[in-house]
Amino acid sequence: MNATKLTELKNWMKQNQTDLAYISDPGHIAYFSGYESEPHERILALFVSTDRDPFLFTPALEVEDAQNSSWTYDVIGYLDSENPWKKIAAEIESRYGTPQSMSLEKANLTLDRFNELEKAFSETDFSTDLTPLIQRLQLIKTEEEKNKLMEAGSWADVAFEIGFRTIKEGVTEQELVAEVEYQLKRQGVMSMSFDTLILAGENAASPHGNPGKKAVAKNELVLFDLGVVWNGYCSDATRTVAFHEPTEFQEKIYNIVLEAQLEAQKAVKPGVKASELDKIARDVIEGYGYGEYFNHRLGHGIGTTVHEYPSLVEGNDLVIEKGMCFSLEPGIYIPEKVGVRIEDCVYVTEDGCESFTKTTKELQIIQ
Ligand code: MN
Ligand code: MN
């Protein structure tokens, strides 16, 4: 449980005249409560009041796990045969009375759930959005959070090692994914932070392609984009390696992306703007004439969720501060030819940054 952040949330609620907050994103629930769960279609919710104790609302089958987590307040469960919204409404009424205003995570709550809330609380105002506040709360990581991100990052390094040694002629992208995840899970990793992306040859030219039956062939590049969830914190890193000698063209593209990534990483320090970092990487790639093939932002924040605030993108003039954590992931994707991305997530220090992943970024040639 993160008592400091819960207090900050309550202070914000008081300032914004909202007497109840409904946290619905499972990653955010884990952030405040310390209870991690993926409830699928069932309801998992954290209700925080300005002046009374908060409570967790979970499927009945999760109550015991939630009680055994670091969460110290009440856990209320509901059975599959019960109507969760009726139960939530009754619980809130009995604990806090009818809320005047309930703030919601607008970037997360689905419309059908919102409709249920409106039905259950016809007199409550739902106009206050929690999303920007949670983004701000999560922006600066504590030392403890940084250590968890470091551990998650070192698991990504382990994953690269497994992946690189599994590459051989004829092995398919899916087989590589299966092997990486199998080995990690055998070593105690509970889950990946997103579906492992391993793409070979021209498939890597799609930034968010799907690993399939494509087999790795000699003189191709293979792109690994992966991460784990470890103690509630995510890693996310990308390496692109060559299987046997790369062509001159592949090597050239690789080195441009590497230069862009290193230049951006070198520029990270408190005071620089998010948009400036994006521009530094983009200028390198544009300078070589490949600007149109770097078709996404430079990076995104990372923490209990794999994509969070801030976005490192043109137009975001957020000033970088110590404690912020984000990815730096330039890429060049030339359809039917080549795809290269290199990604590290970093923690901003007093005068620079520290990377959560340490796997070398020099082009590795796997024989
Ligand atoms: Mn990634
Ligand atoms: Mn990323």
Short mmCIF file of C-alpha atoms and ligand atoms in Angstrom, two decimals:
data_model
loop_
_atom_site.label_atom_id
_atom_site.label_comp_id
_atom_site.label_asym_id
_atom_site.label_seq_id
_atom_site.Cartn_x
_atom_site.Cartn_y
_atom_site.Cartn_z
CA MET A 1 0.00 0.00 0.00
CA ASN A 2 1.26 3.47 -0.83
CA ALA A 3 0.05 5.65 2.07
CA THR A 4 1.87 8.76 0.82
CA LYS A 5 0.17 8.65 -2.56
CA LEU A 6 -3.22 7.94 -0.95
CA THR A 7 -2.79 11.09 1.15
CA GLU A 8 -1.84 13.11 -1.92
CA LEU A 9 -4.95 11.79 -3.65
CA LYS A 10 -7.14 12.81 -0.70
CA ASN A 11 -5.61 16.30 -0.61
CA TRP A 12 -6.33 16.73 -4.27
CA MET A 13 -9.90 15.50 -3.77
CA LYS A 14 -10.46 18.11 -1.04
CA GLN A 15 -9.12 20.86 -3.27
CA ASN A 16 -11.36 19.69 -6.10
CA GLN A 17 -14.54 19.30 -4.03
CA THR A 18 -14.93 15.62 -4.80
CA ASP A 19 -15.82 13.46 -1.81
CA LEU A 20 -15.26 10.06 -3.38
CA ALA A 21 -12.76 8.72 -5.92
CA TYR A 22 -13.33 5.53 -7.90
CA ILE A 23 -10.04 4.04 -9.14
CA SER A 24 -10.81 1.48 -11.84
CA ASP A 25 -7.54 0.79 -13.68
CA PRO A 26 -6.00 -2.40 -12.18
CA GLY A 27 -2.48 -0.94 -12.55
CA HIS A 28 -3.56 2.17 -10.65
CA ILE A 29 -5.33 0.10 -8.02
CA ALA A 30 -2.05 -1.78 -7.51
CA TYR A 31 -0.22 1.55 -7.31
CA PHE A 32 -2.32 2.84 -4.42
CA SER A 33 -3.34 -0.38 -2.66
CA GLY A 34 -0.43 -2.73 -3.26
CA TYR A 35 -2.93 -5.35 -4.46
CA GLU A 36 -2.17 -6.60 -7.96
CA SER A 37 -4.84 -8.32 -9.97
CA GLU A 38 -6.13 -8.76 -13.49
CA PRO A 39 -9.88 -9.17 -12.90
CA HIS A 40 -10.79 -9.63 -16.59
CA GLU A 41 -14.49 -8.78 -17.01
CA ARG A 42 -15.19 -8.81 -13.28
CA ILE A 43 -15.20 -5.60 -11.26
CA LEU A 44 -12.14 -4.55 -9.29
CA ALA A 45 -12.39 -1.11 -7.73
CA LEU A 46 -10.78 1.09 -5.14
CA PHE A 47 -12.98 3.70 -3.47
CA VAL A 48 -11.26 6.50 -1.61
CA SER A 49 -13.13 8.98 0.58
CA THR A 50 -11.77 12.31 1.75
CA ASP A 51 -12.66 11.78 5.40
CA ARG A 52 -13.24 8.04 5.97
CA ASP A 53 -11.23 4.88 5.34
CA PRO A 54 -11.03 3.65 1.74
CA PHE A 55 -12.08 0.16 0.68
CA LEU A 56 -11.23 -2.31 -2.06
CA PHE A 57 -14.03 -4.00 -3.96
CA THR A 58 -13.07 -7.31 -5.56
CA PRO A 59 -14.57 -10.50 -6.95
CA ALA A 60 -15.31 -12.81 -3.96
CA LEU A 61 -12.66 -15.26 -5.15
CA GLU A 62 -9.98 -12.60 -4.70
CA VAL A 63 -10.88 -11.34 -1.22
CA GLU A 64 -8.34 -13.48 0.59
CA ASP A 65 -5.49 -12.56 -1.77
CA ALA A 66 -6.34 -8.88 -1.38
CA GLN A 67 -6.39 -9.20 2.40
CA ASN A 68 -2.98 -10.89 2.26
CA SER A 69 -1.49 -8.07 0.19
CA SER A 70 -0.03 -4.92 1.76
CA TRP A 71 -3.52 -3.32 1.74
CA THR A 72 -4.61 -2.76 5.35
CA TYR A 73 -8.17 -1.46 4.92
CA ASP A 74 -11.38 -3.38 4.22
CA VAL A 75 -11.87 -5.65 1.25
CA ILE A 76 -15.44 -6.21 0.09
CA GLY A 77 -16.10 -9.11 -2.25
CA TYR A 78 -19.01 -9.91 -4.54
CA LEU A 79 -20.13 -13.29 -5.85
CA ASP A 80 -20.66 -13.93 -9.55
CA SER A 81 -24.35 -14.39 -8.71
CA GLU A 82 -24.58 -10.92 -7.16
CA ASN A 83 -25.06 -7.59 -8.91
CA PRO A 84 -21.77 -5.78 -8.21
CA TRP A 85 -23.26 -2.32 -8.76
CA LYS A 86 -26.01 -2.84 -6.21
CA LYS A 87 -23.43 -4.06 -3.75
CA ILE A 88 -21.11 -1.12 -4.44
CA ALA A 89 -23.99 1.33 -4.03
CA ALA A 90 -25.06 -0.21 -0.73
CA GLU A 91 -21.52 -0.27 0.57
CA ILE A 92 -20.89 3.36 -0.31
CA GLU A 93 -24.22 4.52 1.12
CA SER A 94 -23.58 2.76 4.41
CA ARG A 95 -19.99 3.99 4.74
CA TYR A 96 -20.09 7.49 3.36
CA GLY A 97 -23.71 8.42 2.62
CA THR A 98 -24.66 9.63 -0.86
CA PRO A 99 -21.60 11.19 -2.51
CA GLN A 100 -22.08 14.69 -3.91
CA SER A 101 -19.27 14.17 -6.35
CA MET A 102 -17.46 11.00 -7.41
CA SER A 103 -14.34 11.44 -9.51
CA LEU A 104 -13.58 8.79 -12.12
CA GLU A 105 -10.73 7.66 -14.32
CA LYS A 106 -12.15 8.88 -17.58
CA ALA A 107 -9.31 7.37 -19.58
CA ASN A 108 -10.16 3.94 -18.19
CA LEU A 109 -13.78 3.50 -17.15
CA THR A 110 -15.94 1.94 -19.84
CA LEU A 111 -19.21 3.50 -20.87
CA ASP A 112 -21.34 0.56 -19.66
CA ARG A 113 -19.77 0.83 -16.22
CA PHE A 114 -20.35 4.55 -16.18
CA ASN A 115 -24.01 3.94 -17.05
CA GLU A 116 -24.29 1.53 -14.12
CA LEU A 117 -22.84 4.16 -11.80
CA GLU A 118 -25.23 6.80 -13.05
CA LYS A 119 -28.11 4.42 -12.37
CA ALA A 120 -26.86 3.63 -8.87
CA PHE A 121 -26.05 7.24 -7.93
CA SER A 122 -28.57 9.41 -9.70
CA GLU A 123 -27.80 12.47 -7.55
CA THR A 124 -24.02 12.31 -7.80
CA ASP A 125 -21.88 14.51 -10.01
CA PHE A 126 -19.30 12.57 -12.05
CA SER A 127 -17.67 15.41 -13.90
CA THR A 128 -14.28 15.39 -12.13
CA ASP A 129 -11.62 13.45 -13.98
CA LEU A 130 -9.02 11.54 -11.94
CA THR A 131 -6.84 10.64 -14.92
CA PRO A 132 -4.70 13.82 -15.02
CA LEU A 133 -4.11 13.66 -11.27
CA ILE A 134 -2.99 10.03 -11.36
CA GLN A 135 -0.69 10.85 -14.27
CA ARG A 136 0.92 13.59 -12.19
CA LEU A 137 1.18 11.44 -9.05
CA GLN A 138 2.93 8.70 -10.98
CA LEU A 139 5.25 11.02 -12.81
CA ILE A 140 7.97 11.25 -10.16
CA LYS A 141 9.18 7.88 -8.93
CA THR A 142 10.45 7.27 -5.42
CA GLU A 143 13.74 5.48 -4.74
CA GLU A 144 11.75 2.35 -3.90
CA GLU A 145 9.90 2.50 -7.21
CA LYS A 146 13.16 3.07 -9.04
CA ASN A 147 14.61 -0.09 -7.49
CA LYS A 148 11.60 -2.12 -8.61
CA LEU A 149 11.94 -0.73 -12.13
CA MET A 150 15.65 -1.67 -12.07
CA GLU A 151 14.76 -5.24 -11.13
CA ALA A 152 12.11 -5.42 -13.84
CA GLY A 153 14.71 -4.09 -16.28
CA SER A 154 17.25 -6.71 -15.36
CA TRP A 155 14.65 -9.38 -16.17
CA ALA A 156 14.37 -7.86 -19.64
CA ASP A 157 18.14 -8.30 -19.95
CA VAL A 158 17.73 -11.95 -18.99
CA ALA A 159 15.01 -12.25 -21.62
CA PHE A 160 17.31 -10.86 -24.33
CA GLU A 161 19.99 -13.35 -23.38
CA ILE A 162 17.53 -16.23 -23.68
CA GLY A 163 16.21 -14.89 -26.96
CA PHE A 164 19.60 -14.33 -28.54
CA ARG A 165 20.86 -17.79 -27.70
CA THR A 166 17.67 -19.38 -29.06
CA ILE A 167 18.00 -17.82 -32.51
CA LYS A 168 19.00 -20.34 -35.14
CA GLU A 169 18.18 -20.87 -38.77
CA GLY A 170 14.56 -21.92 -39.24
CA VAL A 171 13.31 -21.06 -35.76
CA THR A 172 10.08 -19.10 -36.06
CA GLU A 173 9.16 -15.83 -34.38
CA GLN A 174 6.48 -17.64 -32.35
CA GLU A 175 8.95 -20.27 -31.21
CA LEU A 176 11.31 -17.56 -30.04
CA VAL A 177 8.50 -15.85 -28.12
CA ALA A 178 7.48 -19.17 -26.55
CA GLU A 179 11.02 -20.00 -25.47
CA VAL A 180 11.70 -16.57 -23.95
CA GLU A 181 8.46 -16.56 -21.97
CA TYR A 182 8.81 -20.22 -20.94
CA GLN A 183 12.30 -19.72 -19.57
CA LEU A 184 11.36 -16.51 -17.74
CA LYS A 185 8.32 -18.11 -16.17
CA ARG A 186 10.41 -21.08 -15.05
CA GLN A 187 12.62 -18.57 -13.27
CA GLY A 188 9.72 -16.97 -11.43
CA VAL A 189 8.49 -14.16 -13.65
CA MET A 190 4.69 -14.13 -13.29
CA SER A 191 3.79 -12.14 -16.36
CA MET A 192 5.08 -10.14 -19.27
CA SER A 193 4.22 -6.44 -19.30
CA PHE A 194 2.86 -6.85 -22.87
CA ASP A 195 2.83 -9.56 -25.52
CA THR A 196 6.45 -10.28 -26.40
CA LEU A 197 7.25 -8.94 -29.83
CA ILE A 198 9.87 -10.83 -31.82
CA LEU A 199 9.95 -10.02 -35.51
CA ALA A 200 12.38 -11.20 -38.16
CA GLY A 201 13.47 -9.67 -41.43
CA GLU A 202 10.98 -7.46 -43.17
CA ASN A 203 8.33 -8.25 -40.53
CA ALA A 204 10.26 -5.96 -38.22
CA ALA A 205 9.36 -3.09 -40.52
CA SER A 206 5.97 -3.00 -38.80
CA PRO A 207 6.50 -1.27 -35.42
CA HIS A 208 3.66 -3.24 -33.80
CA GLY A 209 3.66 -6.39 -35.94
CA ASN A 210 2.54 -9.82 -34.76
CA PRO A 211 5.03 -12.64 -34.28
CA GLY A 212 3.99 -15.51 -36.52
CA LYS A 213 5.29 -18.47 -38.45
CA LYS A 214 8.04 -16.52 -40.16
CA ALA A 215 11.33 -18.38 -39.71
CA VAL A 216 14.58 -16.57 -39.06
CA ALA A 217 16.90 -16.65 -42.07
CA LYS A 218 20.57 -15.80 -42.39
CA ASN A 219 21.50 -12.15 -42.94
CA GLU A 220 18.28 -10.90 -41.42
CA LEU A 221 17.77 -8.56 -38.50
CA VAL A 222 15.63 -9.81 -35.62
CA LEU A 223 13.82 -7.33 -33.40
CA PHE A 224 13.02 -8.16 -29.75
CA ASP A 225 10.65 -5.85 -27.87
CA LEU A 226 9.75 -7.19 -24.47
CA GLY A 227 9.29 -6.59 -20.77
CA VAL A 228 8.07 -8.16 -17.57
CA VAL A 229 6.00 -7.15 -14.59
CA TRP A 230 8.04 -7.56 -11.42
CA ASN A 231 6.66 -6.57 -8.00
CA GLY A 232 4.03 -4.56 -9.81
CA TYR A 233 6.49 -2.60 -11.96
CA CYS A 234 7.04 -2.97 -15.68
CA SER A 235 10.01 -3.16 -17.96
CA ASP A 236 10.03 -2.44 -21.67
CA ALA A 237 13.11 -2.68 -23.87
CA THR A 238 13.99 -3.37 -27.48
CA ARG A 239 17.08 -4.77 -29.13
CA THR A 240 17.59 -5.55 -32.78
CA VAL A 241 20.28 -8.11 -33.61
CA ALA A 242 21.69 -9.55 -36.81
CA PHE A 243 21.55 -13.26 -37.61
CA HIS A 244 24.83 -13.85 -39.44
CA GLU A 245 26.49 -10.97 -41.26
CA PRO A 246 24.17 -8.01 -41.76
CA THR A 247 24.11 -6.31 -45.14
CA GLU A 248 25.76 -2.91 -45.40
CA PHE A 249 22.32 -1.32 -45.63
CA GLN A 250 21.05 -3.07 -42.49
CA GLU A 251 24.15 -2.02 -40.62
CA LYS A 252 23.81 1.56 -41.81
CA ILE A 253 20.17 1.79 -40.68
CA TYR A 254 21.07 0.16 -37.39
CA ASN A 255 23.80 2.67 -36.67
CA ILE A 256 21.55 5.63 -37.44
CA VAL A 257 18.96 4.38 -34.95
CA LEU A 258 21.71 3.73 -32.42
CA GLU A 259 23.10 7.23 -32.84
CA ALA A 260 19.61 8.69 -32.38
CA GLN A 261 19.01 6.59 -29.27
CA LEU A 262 22.37 7.44 -27.70
CA GLU A 263 22.07 11.15 -28.48
CA ALA A 264 18.64 11.28 -26.85
CA GLN A 265 19.83 9.29 -23.83
CA LYS A 266 22.84 11.59 -23.43
CA ALA A 267 20.56 14.64 -23.46
CA VAL A 268 18.28 13.43 -20.66
CA LYS A 269 18.61 15.53 -17.52
CA PRO A 270 16.41 17.75 -15.38
CA GLY A 271 15.40 20.92 -17.22
CA VAL A 272 15.23 19.54 -20.76
CA LYS A 273 11.77 19.42 -22.35
CA ALA A 274 10.09 16.16 -23.39
CA SER A 275 9.64 17.58 -26.89
CA GLU A 276 13.35 18.46 -27.11
CA LEU A 277 14.34 14.84 -26.48
CA ASP A 278 12.05 13.70 -29.27
CA LYS A 279 13.57 16.31 -31.55
CA ILE A 280 17.16 15.33 -30.76
CA ALA A 281 16.52 11.74 -31.85
CA ARG A 282 14.39 12.80 -34.81
CA ASP A 283 17.01 15.28 -36.04
CA VAL A 284 19.61 12.51 -36.20
CA ILE A 285 17.34 10.27 -38.26
CA GLU A 286 16.17 13.15 -40.46
CA GLY A 287 19.77 14.19 -40.97
CA TYR A 288 20.40 10.88 -42.70
CA GLY A 289 17.24 11.26 -44.78
CA TYR A 290 15.08 8.65 -43.03
CA GLY A 291 12.77 10.95 -41.08
CA GLU A 292 9.61 9.64 -42.72
CA TYR A 293 10.42 6.13 -41.51
CA PHE A 294 10.52 7.12 -37.84
CA ASN A 295 6.78 7.26 -37.55
CA HIS A 296 6.13 7.27 -33.81
CA ARG A 297 7.01 9.35 -30.75
CA LEU A 298 10.37 8.89 -29.06
CA GLY A 299 9.03 7.48 -25.83
CA HIS A 300 6.50 7.09 -23.05
CA GLY A 301 6.52 6.98 -19.27
CA ILE A 302 6.74 3.67 -17.48
CA GLY A 303 5.89 2.46 -13.98
CA THR A 304 3.10 0.20 -12.76
CA THR A 305 1.77 0.34 -16.30
CA VAL A 306 3.89 -0.07 -19.38
CA HIS A 307 2.67 3.11 -21.06
CA GLU A 308 2.06 6.07 -18.82
CA TYR A 309 2.68 9.79 -18.69
CA PRO A 310 4.78 11.61 -19.98
CA SER A 311 4.76 11.23 -23.72
CA LEU A 312 8.04 12.23 -25.38
CA VAL A 313 6.54 13.79 -28.43
CA GLU A 314 6.54 16.98 -30.45
CA GLY A 315 4.33 19.53 -28.74
CA ASN A 316 4.76 18.21 -25.19
CA ASP A 317 6.82 20.88 -23.47
CA LEU A 318 6.76 19.20 -20.09
CA VAL A 319 10.03 19.96 -18.28
CA ILE A 320 11.88 16.80 -17.29
CA GLU A 321 12.58 16.40 -13.57
CA LYS A 322 14.60 14.04 -11.43
CA GLY A 323 12.64 10.87 -10.73
CA MET A 324 10.76 10.72 -14.02
CA CYS A 325 11.02 7.41 -15.87
CA PHE A 326 10.44 6.91 -19.57
CA SER A 327 11.45 5.02 -22.68
CA LEU A 328 13.76 6.28 -25.43
CA GLU A 329 12.93 4.20 -28.47
CA PRO A 330 13.71 5.59 -31.88
CA GLY A 331 13.21 3.32 -34.87
CA ILE A 332 13.40 3.21 -38.64
CA TYR A 333 10.85 1.06 -40.47
CA ILE A 334 11.17 0.80 -44.22
CA PRO A 335 8.34 -1.39 -45.55
CA GLU A 336 9.45 -4.67 -47.10
CA LYS A 337 13.06 -3.84 -46.35
CA VAL A 338 14.14 -3.39 -42.79
CA GLY A 339 12.98 -2.54 -39.30
CA VAL A 340 15.21 -1.41 -36.46
CA ARG A 341 14.25 -0.14 -33.02
CA ILE A 342 16.46 0.29 -29.97
CA GLU A 343 14.77 1.00 -26.66
CA ASP A 344 15.85 1.56 -23.10
CA CYS A 345 13.78 2.93 -20.25
CA VAL A 346 15.59 5.33 -17.98
CA TYR A 347 15.36 7.01 -14.58
CA VAL A 348 16.22 10.73 -14.54
CA THR A 349 18.97 11.55 -12.01
CA GLU A 350 20.37 14.92 -10.82
CA ASP A 351 22.47 15.37 -13.94
CA GLY A 352 21.60 12.63 -16.40
CA CYS A 353 19.85 9.29 -16.40
CA GLU A 354 20.27 5.64 -15.51
CA SER A 355 19.02 2.88 -17.76
CA PHE A 356 16.97 -0.01 -16.39
CA THR A 357 18.37 -2.33 -19.06
CA LYS A 358 22.06 -2.98 -19.63
CA THR A 359 22.19 -5.28 -22.66
CA THR A 360 24.71 -3.86 -25.13
CA LYS A 361 23.35 -1.65 -27.89
CA GLU A 362 26.25 -2.25 -30.28
CA LEU A 363 24.97 -4.37 -33.16
CA GLN A 364 25.23 -7.98 -32.06
CA ILE A 365 25.86 -10.59 -34.69
CA ILE A 366 24.43 -13.99 -33.78
CA GLN A 367 26.07 -16.89 -35.60
MN MN B 1 8.84 -1.62 -26.25
MN MN B 2 8.07 1.27 -25.22
#
